[in-house]
Amino acid sequence: MTTNGLHHVTAISGPARRNIEFYAGVLGLRLVKKTVNFDDPGTYHFYYGDADAAPGSILTFFPWAHVAPGRLGVGETQGTMFRVPEASIGYWAHRFVEKGVKHEAPVKRFGETMLAFTDPDGMRLALVGVPGAELEPGWAGSDVPAEAAIRGLKGVGLLLADIAPTAAILTDVFGFKEVAREGAYVRYATDALLGNVVDLHGVGNFLRGRQGGGSVHHIAFRAADDAAEEAMVKRLAEHHGIRTTEQKDRNYFRSVYFREPGGVLFEIATDVPGFAVDEPAESLGTALKLPSFLEPHRAHIESVLPDLSSDAA
Amino acid sequence: MTDHIVTDAAPAGAAFVHRFEPATHPGPAPLLLLHGTGGDENDLMALGRTLSPGAALLSPRGKVLEHGMPRFFARRAEGVFDHEDVRRRADELADFVAAVAARQDLAPLIAVGFSNGANIAAAMLYRRPEVLSGAILLRAMVPLEEAPLADLTGKRVLILSGALDPIVPADNAARLAATLQAAGAEVEHKVVPSGHGLTQTDLGFAKAWLGAGARDTLRVR
């Protein structure tokens, strides 16, 4: 099985508790890691994923209590798509009505049924009915029945002025291939099971986006290990004239970052060591985990973090 | 010891390059936004709008240039201030703020300063507190070795320091808090688990402190 594809998507949200209530509650994702933003340890960093916290299933958030809403524009992520069994779309539409989630009527996109909706911060999301997804195990730890549970990320759509330079990086560095065109959308895919789709939406000159609540902060692509990441960094430099940051240890993966030509912040993240590196796989996401350099400050950090049990969070 | 080359960006007494945004609704205290070294008058505008939506915002650019980077007063090295210049610049900035406040009919402002901007805000509290009703000092240090000149009773001050700040020693920030408190100010000193840079954590504390102050004002009325 290829390791080419998305590793995770990271977005900015409003209050922490509301974020958990929506993603672990309404959407029934597994909260697989509760840690802090390493660059701002007084704020949380939440990771949601599937039962195995597999690369390609991970959606992460920086919850900022006082965030101003973002505004969609070119050079950013237009939407983030999840995989669900085809037969569950009706269940989800019903659930969205019941839970007061803003959503649209299902439409066909690239031959699949897509149910678009937004989270409490206005983040643009969609469920895509994927043939065969019902055969994959679903997370049973929420009140969404396992047969309807989300099966990882499908992928993302990027809103760009000109898709060519971004497409060149997807195909040359990250192992994607153009698989379909529909209107102004071009679909690129790998043969990974999860997070294998990037849709590029070229719109020419259009307003630039403004990052804020509901905006995707960055998109991470998978590398099997440090050597594979290093090879991608080399390719970016030699074929595309792009330099990345130095490697940063994010505890659960090791990352480099770069701004792709269309303006979106891209990351390359290693599959290793994964989310079970600092807590057992069966109890992922239950305790607040800190990187070793912040462990001495734990009491202080815990006193500053928003209270997840009250509306103040 | 680095050699800090300092030049005047503008003659003393001249107006400050600045941005002013009038209030869009009545009520919130106007904010005086004071940038850090290398910043300019645009830096903290978004922060001001986030902290106090609708408040009038006054954001001057520091007149001292250090290797081309604007600051509010000269220093001899990191953490070593030119006290003579601190006094002169604090007075000059206070004169400018008073003039704008008179022209725009503003109530006394709450200073929101970051790093060097926090230090000049602290220096204004030491020397010219009448133009300010309070201050949010982000990563501030003791600006002057003498005691504040005036009684600071009724002035609210929030000091936010970083536990991992390599630039501001913890005891220095604590000494600033104690000095302002001894002069009568109502001081709240919080340490956030981060470095010298501004974080969402700071924003949360600053917003809560501003909100508490606004509620107190309403109760007094």
PDB file of N, CA and C in Angstrom, chain A residues 54-124:
ATOM      1  N   ALA A  54      -4.959   6.569  12.138  1.00  0.00           N
ATOM      2  CA  ALA A  54      -4.128   6.316  10.971  1.00  0.00           C
ATOM      3  C   ALA A  54      -3.818   7.605  10.222  1.00  0.00           C
ATOM      4  N   PRO A  55      -2.612   7.697   9.641  1.00  0.00           N
ATOM      5  CA  PRO A  55      -2.331   8.838   8.761  1.00  0.00           C
ATOM      6  C   PRO A  55      -3.394   8.885   7.657  1.00  0.00           C
ATOM      7  N   GLY A  56      -3.876  10.062   7.349  1.00  0.00           N
ATOM      8  CA  GLY A  56      -4.939  10.171   6.347  1.00  0.00           C
ATOM      9  C   GLY A  56      -6.324  10.218   6.977  1.00  0.00           C
ATOM     10  N   SER A  57      -6.381   9.968   8.293  1.00  0.00           N
ATOM     11  CA  SER A  57      -7.681  10.084   8.976  1.00  0.00           C
ATOM     12  C   SER A  57      -7.691  11.292   9.907  1.00  0.00           C
ATOM     13  N   ILE A  58      -6.571  11.998   9.984  1.00  0.00           N
ATOM     14  CA  ILE A  58      -6.372  12.968  11.068  1.00  0.00           C
ATOM     15  C   ILE A  58      -6.775  14.386  10.672  1.00  0.00           C
ATOM     16  N   LEU A  59      -7.636  14.973  11.512  1.00  0.00           N
ATOM     17  CA  LEU A  59      -7.999  16.387  11.393  1.00  0.00           C
ATOM     18  C   LEU A  59      -7.653  17.018  12.731  1.00  0.00           C
ATOM     19  N   THR A  60      -6.878  18.105  12.705  1.00  0.00           N
ATOM     20  CA  THR A  60      -6.445  18.696  13.973  1.00  0.00           C
ATOM     21  C   THR A  60      -6.890  20.158  14.052  1.00  0.00           C
ATOM     22  N   PHE A  61      -6.986  20.650  15.278  1.00  0.00           N
ATOM     23  CA  PHE A  61      -7.447  22.030  15.495  1.00  0.00           C
ATOM     24  C   PHE A  61      -6.607  22.764  16.523  1.00  0.00           C
ATOM     25  N   PHE A  62      -6.409  24.049  16.248  1.00  0.00           N
ATOM     26  CA  PHE A  62      -5.955  25.002  17.252  1.00  0.00           C
ATOM     27  C   PHE A  62      -7.199  25.759  17.696  1.00  0.00           C
ATOM     28  N   PRO A  63      -7.766  25.464  18.847  1.00  0.00           N
ATOM     29  CA  PRO A  63      -8.941  26.222  19.294  1.00  0.00           C
ATOM     30  C   PRO A  63      -8.504  27.532  19.957  1.00  0.00           C
ATOM     31  N   TRP A  64      -8.981  28.630  19.418  1.00  0.00           N
ATOM     32  CA  TRP A  64      -8.689  29.954  19.976  1.00  0.00           C
ATOM     33  C   TRP A  64     -10.000  30.585  20.387  1.00  0.00           C
ATOM     34  N   ALA A  65     -10.154  30.835  21.671  1.00  0.00           N
ATOM     35  CA  ALA A  65     -11.442  31.292  22.191  1.00  0.00           C
ATOM     36  C   ALA A  65     -11.923  32.577  21.525  1.00  0.00           C
ATOM     37  N   HIS A  66     -10.997  33.479  21.196  1.00  0.00           N
ATOM     38  CA  HIS A  66     -11.419  34.808  20.736  1.00  0.00           C
ATOM     39  C   HIS A  66     -11.113  35.034  19.265  1.00  0.00           C
ATOM     40  N   VAL A  67     -11.084  33.962  18.502  1.00  0.00           N
ATOM     41  CA  VAL A  67     -10.669  34.077  17.095  1.00  0.00           C
ATOM     42  C   VAL A  67     -11.706  34.858  16.288  1.00  0.00           C
ATOM     43  N   ALA A  68     -11.202  35.673  15.357  1.00  0.00           N
ATOM     44  CA  ALA A  68     -12.106  36.336  14.410  1.00  0.00           C
ATOM     45  C   ALA A  68     -12.359  35.370  13.258  1.00  0.00           C
ATOM     46  N   PRO A  69     -13.561  35.397  12.684  1.00  0.00           N
ATOM     47  CA  PRO A  69     -13.836  34.439  11.612  1.00  0.00           C
ATOM     48  C   PRO A  69     -12.944  34.682  10.395  1.00  0.00           C
ATOM     49  N   GLY A  70     -12.552  33.598   9.739  1.00  0.00           N
ATOM     50  CA  GLY A  70     -11.770  33.734   8.516  1.00  0.00           C
ATOM     51  C   GLY A  70     -12.669  34.099   7.350  1.00  0.00           C
ATOM     52  N   ARG A  71     -12.034  34.443   6.233  1.00  0.00           N
ATOM     53  CA  ARG A  71     -12.792  34.752   5.027  1.00  0.00           C
ATOM     54  C   ARG A  71     -12.152  33.994   3.873  1.00  0.00           C
ATOM     55  N   LEU A  72     -12.961  33.199   3.170  1.00  0.00           N
ATOM     56  CA  LEU A  72     -12.426  32.368   2.089  1.00  0.00           C
ATOM     57  C   LEU A  72     -11.911  33.224   0.940  1.00  0.00           C
ATOM     58  N   GLY A  73     -10.780  32.833   0.386  1.00  0.00           N
ATOM     59  CA  GLY A  73     -10.250  33.505  -0.790  1.00  0.00           C
ATOM     60  C   GLY A  73      -9.244  32.602  -1.475  1.00  0.00           C
ATOM     61  N   VAL A  74      -8.610  33.100  -2.529  1.00  0.00           N
ATOM     62  CA  VAL A  74      -7.634  32.251  -3.222  1.00  0.00           C
ATOM     63  C   VAL A  74      -6.404  32.043  -2.351  1.00  0.00           C
ATOM     64  N   GLY A  75      -5.764  30.913  -2.584  1.00  0.00           N
ATOM     65  CA  GLY A  75      -4.558  30.586  -1.834  1.00  0.00           C
ATOM     66  C   GLY A  75      -4.887  29.888  -0.544  1.00  0.00           C
ATOM     67  N   GLU A  76      -6.056  29.253  -0.483  1.00  0.00           N
ATOM     68  CA  GLU A  76      -6.345  28.460   0.715  1.00  0.00           C
ATOM     69  C   GLU A  76      -7.285  27.304   0.434  1.00  0.00           C
ATOM     70  N   THR A  77      -7.522  26.542   1.495  1.00  0.00           N
ATOM     71  CA  THR A  77      -8.355  25.345   1.377  1.00  0.00           C
ATOM     72  C   THR A  77      -9.814  25.742   1.320  1.00  0.00           C
ATOM     73  N   GLN A  78     -10.495  25.261   0.301  1.00  0.00           N
ATOM     74  CA  GLN A  78     -11.902  25.604   0.113  1.00  0.00           C
ATOM     75  C   GLN A  78     -12.804  24.649   0.873  1.00  0.00           C
ATOM     76  N   GLY A  79     -12.384  23.410   1.005  1.00  0.00           N
ATOM     77  CA  GLY A  79     -13.208  22.440   1.698  1.00  0.00           C
ATOM     78  C   GLY A  79     -12.411  21.207   2.089  1.00  0.00           C
ATOM     79  N   THR A  80     -12.896  20.535   3.139  1.00  0.00           N
ATOM     80  CA  THR A  80     -12.268  19.316   3.633  1.00  0.00           C
ATOM     81  C   THR A  80     -13.321  18.212   3.603  1.00  0.00           C
ATOM     82  N   MET A  81     -12.979  17.089   2.977  1.00  0.00           N
ATOM     83  CA  MET A  81     -13.962  16.023   2.746  1.00  0.00           C
ATOM     84  C   MET A  81     -13.624  14.769   3.558  1.00  0.00           C
ATOM     85  N   PHE A  82     -14.680  14.175   4.138  1.00  0.00           N
ATOM     86  CA  PHE A  82     -14.547  12.901   4.849  1.00  0.00           C
ATOM     87  C   PHE A  82     -15.141  11.774   4.002  1.00  0.00           C
ATOM     88  N   ARG A  83     -14.701  10.551   4.258  1.00  0.00           N
ATOM     89  CA  ARG A  83     -15.258   9.363   3.600  1.00  0.00           C
ATOM     90  C   ARG A  83     -16.327   8.747   4.501  1.00  0.00           C
ATOM     91  N   VAL A  84     -17.475   8.424   3.934  1.00  0.00           N
ATOM     92  CA  VAL A  84     -18.508   7.662   4.666  1.00  0.00           C
ATOM     93  C   VAL A  84     -19.060   6.593   3.735  1.00  0.00           C
ATOM     94  N   PRO A  85     -19.661   5.534   4.301  1.00  0.00           N
ATOM     95  CA  PRO A  85     -20.327   4.546   3.452  1.00  0.00           C
ATOM     96  C   PRO A  85     -21.452   5.224   2.666  1.00  0.00           C
ATOM     97  N   GLU A  86     -21.621   4.836   1.406  1.00  0.00           N
ATOM     98  CA  GLU A  86     -22.649   5.441   0.543  1.00  0.00           C
ATOM     99  C   GLU A  86     -24.030   5.406   1.192  1.00  0.00           C
ATOM    100  N   ALA A  87     -24.326   4.270   1.833  1.00  0.00           N
ATOM    101  CA  ALA A  87     -25.664   4.082   2.389  1.00  0.00           C
ATOM    102  C   ALA A  87     -25.935   4.962   3.610  1.00  0.00           C
ATOM    103  N   SER A  88     -24.889   5.624   4.131  1.00  0.00           N
ATOM    104  CA  SER A  88     -25.085   6.388   5.371  1.00  0.00           C
ATOM    105  C   SER A  88     -25.433   7.855   5.120  1.00  0.00           C
ATOM    106  N   ILE A  89     -25.421   8.301   3.860  1.00  0.00           N
ATOM    107  CA  ILE A  89     -25.675   9.723   3.571  1.00  0.00           C
ATOM    108  C   ILE A  89     -27.034  10.164   4.123  1.00  0.00           C
ATOM    109  N   GLY A  90     -28.042   9.297   3.988  1.00  0.00           N
ATOM    110  CA  GLY A  90     -29.378   9.617   4.516  1.00  0.00           C
ATOM    111  C   GLY A  90     -29.344   9.792   6.031  1.00  0.00           C
ATOM    112  N   TYR A  91     -28.635   8.863   6.702  1.00  0.00           N
ATOM    113  CA  TYR A  91     -28.484   8.949   8.162  1.00  0.00           C
ATOM    114  C   TYR A  91     -27.878  10.297   8.549  1.00  0.00           C
ATOM    115  N   TRP A  92     -26.839  10.692   7.821  1.00  0.00           N
ATOM    116  CA  TRP A  92     -26.124  11.926   8.161  1.00  0.00           C
ATOM    117  C   TRP A  92     -26.976  13.162   7.907  1.00  0.00           C
ATOM    118  N   ALA A  93     -27.712  13.174   6.802  1.00  0.00           N
ATOM    119  CA  ALA A  93     -28.582  14.319   6.509  1.00  0.00           C
ATOM    120  C   ALA A  93     -29.596  14.486   7.649  1.00  0.00           C
ATOM    121  N   HIS A  94     -30.135  13.356   8.098  1.00  0.00           N
ATOM    122  CA  HIS A  94     -31.094  13.368   9.193  1.00  0.00           C
ATOM    123  C   HIS A  94     -30.437  13.882  10.479  1.00  0.00           C
ATOM    124  N   ARG A  95     -29.227  13.385  10.746  1.00  0.00           N
ATOM    125  CA  ARG A  95     -28.509  13.799  11.957  1.00  0.00           C
ATOM    126  C   ARG A  95     -28.225  15.303  11.934  1.00  0.00           C
ATOM    127  N   PHE A  96     -27.860  15.843  10.770  1.00  0.00           N
ATOM    128  CA  PHE A  96     -27.569  17.275  10.669  1.00  0.00           C
ATOM    129  C   PHE A  96     -28.821  18.104  10.964  1.00  0.00           C
ATOM    130  N   VAL A  97     -29.958  17.648  10.485  1.00  0.00           N
ATOM    131  CA  VAL A  97     -31.212  18.349  10.783  1.00  0.00           C
ATOM    132  C   VAL A  97     -31.451  18.330  12.295  1.00  0.00           C
ATOM    133  N   GLU A  98     -31.316  17.127  12.867  1.00  0.00           N
ATOM    134  CA  GLU A  98     -31.571  16.933  14.290  1.00  0.00           C
ATOM    135  C   GLU A  98     -30.636  17.776  15.163  1.00  0.00           C
ATOM    136  N   LYS A  99     -29.358  17.899  14.751  1.00  0.00           N
ATOM    137  CA  LYS A  99     -28.358  18.601  15.562  1.00  0.00           C
ATOM    138  C   LYS A  99     -28.216  20.070  15.164  1.00  0.00           C
ATOM    139  N   GLY A 100     -29.020  20.527  14.209  1.00  0.00           N
ATOM    140  CA  GLY A 100     -28.936  21.930  13.803  1.00  0.00           C
ATOM    141  C   GLY A 100     -27.647  22.288  13.084  1.00  0.00           C
ATOM    142  N   VAL A 101     -27.107  21.331  12.324  1.00  0.00           N
ATOM    143  CA  VAL A 101     -25.885  21.597  11.563  1.00  0.00           C
ATOM    144  C   VAL A 101     -26.271  22.164  10.195  1.00  0.00           C
ATOM    145  N   LYS A 102     -25.688  23.308   9.836  1.00  0.00           N
ATOM    146  CA  LYS A 102     -25.985  23.907   8.533  1.00  0.00           C
ATOM    147  C   LYS A 102     -25.445  23.008   7.427  1.00  0.00           C
ATOM    148  N   HIS A 103     -26.308  22.610   6.510  1.00  0.00           N
ATOM    149  CA  HIS A 103     -25.859  21.721   5.438  1.00  0.00           C
ATOM    150  C   HIS A 103     -26.642  22.002   4.161  1.00  0.00           C
ATOM    151  N   GLU A 104     -26.158  21.465   3.063  1.00  0.00           N
ATOM    152  CA  GLU A 104     -26.827  21.642   1.780  1.00  0.00           C
ATOM    153  C   GLU A 104     -27.385  20.309   1.313  1.00  0.00           C
ATOM    154  N   ALA A 105     -28.212  20.370   0.273  1.00  0.00           N
ATOM    155  CA  ALA A 105     -28.736  19.125  -0.287  1.00  0.00           C
ATOM    156  C   ALA A 105     -27.576  18.341  -0.901  1.00  0.00           C
ATOM    157  N   PRO A 106     -27.632  17.003  -0.829  1.00  0.00           N
ATOM    158  CA  PRO A 106     -26.565  16.199  -1.431  1.00  0.00           C
ATOM    159  C   PRO A 106     -26.462  16.464  -2.937  1.00  0.00           C
ATOM    160  N   VAL A 107     -25.220  16.490  -3.451  1.00  0.00           N
ATOM    161  CA  VAL A 107     -24.998  16.678  -4.891  1.00  0.00           C
ATOM    162  C   VAL A 107     -24.048  15.580  -5.372  1.00  0.00           C
ATOM    163  N   LYS A 108     -23.972  15.412  -6.694  1.00  0.00           N
ATOM    164  CA  LYS A 108     -23.002  14.479  -7.260  1.00  0.00           C
ATOM    165  C   LYS A 108     -21.732  15.242  -7.607  1.00  0.00           C
ATOM    166  N   ARG A 109     -20.594  14.779  -7.140  1.00  0.00           N
ATOM    167  CA  ARG A 109     -19.310  15.378  -7.518  1.00  0.00           C
ATOM    168  C   ARG A 109     -18.387  14.232  -7.916  1.00  0.00           C
ATOM    169  N   PHE A 110     -17.867  14.276  -9.142  1.00  0.00           N
ATOM    170  CA  PHE A 110     -17.005  13.202  -9.645  1.00  0.00           C
ATOM    171  C   PHE A 110     -17.675  11.839  -9.451  1.00  0.00           C
ATOM    172  N   GLY A 111     -18.994  11.803  -9.665  1.00  0.00           N
ATOM    173  CA  GLY A 111     -19.708  10.531  -9.640  1.00  0.00           C
ATOM    174  C   GLY A 111     -20.045  10.021  -8.248  1.00  0.00           C
ATOM    175  N   GLU A 112     -19.655  10.784  -7.203  1.00  0.00           N
ATOM    176  CA  GLU A 112     -19.961  10.330  -5.845  1.00  0.00           C
ATOM    177  C   GLU A 112     -20.930  11.311  -5.187  1.00  0.00           C
ATOM    178  N   THR A 113     -21.699  10.819  -4.226  1.00  0.00           N
ATOM    179  CA  THR A 113     -22.644  11.686  -3.514  1.00  0.00           C
ATOM    180  C   THR A 113     -21.893  12.487  -2.457  1.00  0.00           C
ATOM    181  N   MET A 114     -22.107  13.809  -2.473  1.00  0.00           N
ATOM    182  CA  MET A 114     -21.406  14.676  -1.539  1.00  0.00           C
ATOM    183  C   MET A 114     -22.419  15.496  -0.748  1.00  0.00           C
ATOM    184  N   LEU A 115     -22.282  15.453   0.568  1.00  0.00           N
ATOM    185  CA  LEU A 115     -23.160  16.209   1.459  1.00  0.00           C
ATOM    186  C   LEU A 115     -22.308  17.298   2.118  1.00  0.00           C
ATOM    187  N   ALA A 116     -22.482  18.545   1.678  1.00  0.00           N
ATOM    188  CA  ALA A 116     -21.667  19.652   2.195  1.00  0.00           C
ATOM    189  C   ALA A 116     -22.300  20.227   3.465  1.00  0.00           C
ATOM    190  N   PHE A 117     -21.473  20.598   4.425  1.00  0.00           N
ATOM    191  CA  PHE A 117     -21.975  21.186   5.673  1.00  0.00           C
ATOM    192  C   PHE A 117     -20.894  22.061   6.281  1.00  0.00           C
ATOM    193  N   THR A 118     -21.259  22.808   7.332  1.00  0.00           N
ATOM    194  CA  THR A 118     -20.257  23.652   8.003  1.00  0.00           C
ATOM    195  C   THR A 118     -20.255  23.372   9.499  1.00  0.00           C
ATOM    196  N   ASP A 119     -19.097  23.587  10.105  1.00  0.00           N
ATOM    197  CA  ASP A 119     -18.978  23.407  11.561  1.00  0.00           C
ATOM    198  C   ASP A 119     -19.364  24.727  12.253  1.00  0.00           C
ATOM    199  N   PRO A 120     -19.364  24.778  13.593  1.00  0.00           N
ATOM    200  CA  PRO A 120     -19.824  25.991  14.279  1.00  0.00           C
ATOM    201  C   PRO A 120     -19.006  27.242  13.943  1.00  0.00           C
ATOM    202  N   ASP A 121     -17.780  27.074  13.415  1.00  0.00           N
ATOM    203  CA  ASP A 121     -16.970  28.225  13.036  1.00  0.00           C
ATOM    204  C   ASP A 121     -17.097  28.566  11.562  1.00  0.00           C
ATOM    205  N   GLY A 122     -17.977  27.853  10.847  1.00  0.00           N
ATOM    206  CA  GLY A 122     -18.128  28.126   9.424  1.00  0.00           C
ATOM    207  C   GLY A 122     -17.130  27.377   8.552  1.00  0.00           C
ATOM    208  N   MET A 123     -16.376  26.434   9.150  1.00  0.00           N
ATOM    209  CA  MET A 123     -15.435  25.643   8.349  1.00  0.00           C
ATOM    210  C   MET A 123     -16.212  24.797   7.347  1.00  0.00           C
ATOM    211  N   ARG A 124     -15.754  24.816   6.101  1.00  0.00           N
ATOM    212  CA  ARG A 124     -16.465  24.128   5.011  1.00  0.00           C
ATOM    213  C   ARG A 124     -16.035  22.660   4.953  1.00  0.00           C
TER     214      ARG A 124
END
